[in-house]
Amino acid sequence: AKSSSYVVAVASDSADRPLAEVRMEGPNGYTYTGDMLAWGAARAAERGLAGKGALGPVEAFGLEGLEAGNAEVGLKRS
């Protein structure tokens, strides 16, 4: 519970040239997972989802919604 998360994501083109990079910091991985699952369930119950069937997080909540949810549970860009 005393640990935290630090995530680095790099998007690259087909020649492995970096196109974009983002760094994020947040809570313990287990805490994040539980909080994010609870956020997603509450959000879906309150507002519904953006589509039907099997959806990824961005498809279900939209990019802005997913970013807001991550910020709510403590995962933020660093």
GROMACS .gro file of C-alpha atoms in nm:
model
   78
    1ALA     CA    1   0.000   0.000   0.000
    2LYS     CA    2   0.298   0.232   0.046
    3SER     CA    3   0.420   0.190  -0.311
    4SER     CA    4   0.319   0.402  -0.608
    5SER     CA    5   0.301   0.375  -0.985
    6TYR     CA    6   0.516   0.537  -1.251
    7VAL     CA    7   0.420   0.468  -1.613
    8VAL     CA    8   0.602   0.567  -1.931
    9ALA     CA    9   0.428   0.511  -2.265
   10VAL     CA   10   0.592   0.574  -2.602
   11ALA     CA   11   0.407   0.564  -2.934
   12SER     CA   12   0.632   0.477  -3.228
   13ASP     CA   13   0.590   0.453  -3.602
   14SER     CA   14   0.654   0.139  -3.807
   15ALA     CA   15   1.028   0.218  -3.814
   16ASP     CA   16   1.037   0.241  -3.432
   17ARG     CA   17   1.082   0.620  -3.438
   18PRO     CA   18   0.920   0.774  -3.130
   19LEU     CA   19   0.616   0.989  -3.213
   20ALA     CA   20   0.490   1.079  -2.866
   21GLU     CA   21   0.564   1.005  -2.503
   22VAL     CA   22   0.367   1.043  -2.182
   23ARG     CA   23   0.469   0.987  -1.820
   24MET     CA   24   0.221   0.931  -1.542
   25GLU     CA   25   0.240   0.888  -1.166
   26GLY     CA   26  -0.020   0.752  -0.932
   27PRO     CA   27  -0.121   0.525  -0.651
   28ASN     CA   28  -0.024   0.167  -0.576
   29GLY     CA   29  -0.113  -0.061  -0.869
   30TYR     CA   30  -0.366  -0.265  -0.670
   31THR     CA   31  -0.529   0.049  -0.531
   32TYR     CA   32  -0.544   0.198  -0.880
   33THR     CA   33  -0.700  -0.116  -1.027
   34GLY     CA   34  -0.972  -0.138  -0.763
   35ASP     CA   35  -1.049   0.233  -0.775
   36MET     CA   36  -1.059   0.240  -1.155
   37LEU     CA   37  -1.289  -0.063  -1.172
   38ALA     CA   38  -1.522   0.106  -0.922
   39TRP     CA   39  -1.506   0.433  -1.119
   40GLY     CA   40  -1.589   0.254  -1.445
   41ALA     CA   41  -1.881   0.065  -1.292
   42ALA     CA   42  -2.026   0.379  -1.132
   43ARG     CA   43  -1.979   0.582  -1.448
   44ALA     CA   44  -2.145   0.314  -1.663
   45ALA     CA   45  -2.437   0.287  -1.419
   46GLU     CA   46  -2.486   0.666  -1.407
   47ARG     CA   47  -2.427   0.761  -1.771
   48GLY     CA   48  -2.420   0.443  -1.973
   49LEU     CA   49  -2.148   0.355  -2.221
   50ALA     CA   50  -2.057   0.510  -2.556
   51GLY     CA   51  -2.118   0.185  -2.744
   52LYS     CA   52  -2.240  -0.173  -2.726
   53GLY     CA   53  -2.067  -0.507  -2.699
   54ALA     CA   54  -1.705  -0.559  -2.600
   55LEU     CA   55  -1.548  -0.214  -2.564
   56GLY     CA   56  -1.207  -0.089  -2.470
   57PRO     CA   57  -1.184   0.188  -2.209
   58VAL     CA   58  -1.157   0.471  -2.463
   59GLU     CA   59  -1.446   0.329  -2.667
   60ALA     CA   60  -1.661   0.294  -2.354
   61PHE     CA   61  -1.594   0.629  -2.186
   62GLY     CA   62  -1.424   0.847  -2.448
   63LEU     CA   63  -1.069   0.975  -2.414
   64GLU     CA   64  -1.164   1.281  -2.208
   65GLY     CA   65  -1.384   1.073  -1.978
   66LEU     CA   66  -1.111   0.815  -1.927
   67GLU     CA   67  -0.854   1.086  -1.853
   68ALA     CA   68  -1.093   1.241  -1.600
   69GLY     CA   69  -1.151   0.902  -1.436
   70ASN     CA   70  -0.779   0.838  -1.408
   71ALA     CA   71  -0.729   1.180  -1.249
   72GLU     CA   72  -1.012   1.107  -1.003
   73VAL     CA   73  -0.837   0.792  -0.883
   74GLY     CA   74  -0.498   0.962  -0.866
   75LEU     CA   75  -0.319   0.873  -1.191
   76LYS     CA   76  -0.193   1.199  -1.339
   77ARG     CA   77   0.058   1.315  -1.599
   78SER     CA   78   0.393   1.402  -1.450
   0.00000   0.00000   0.00000
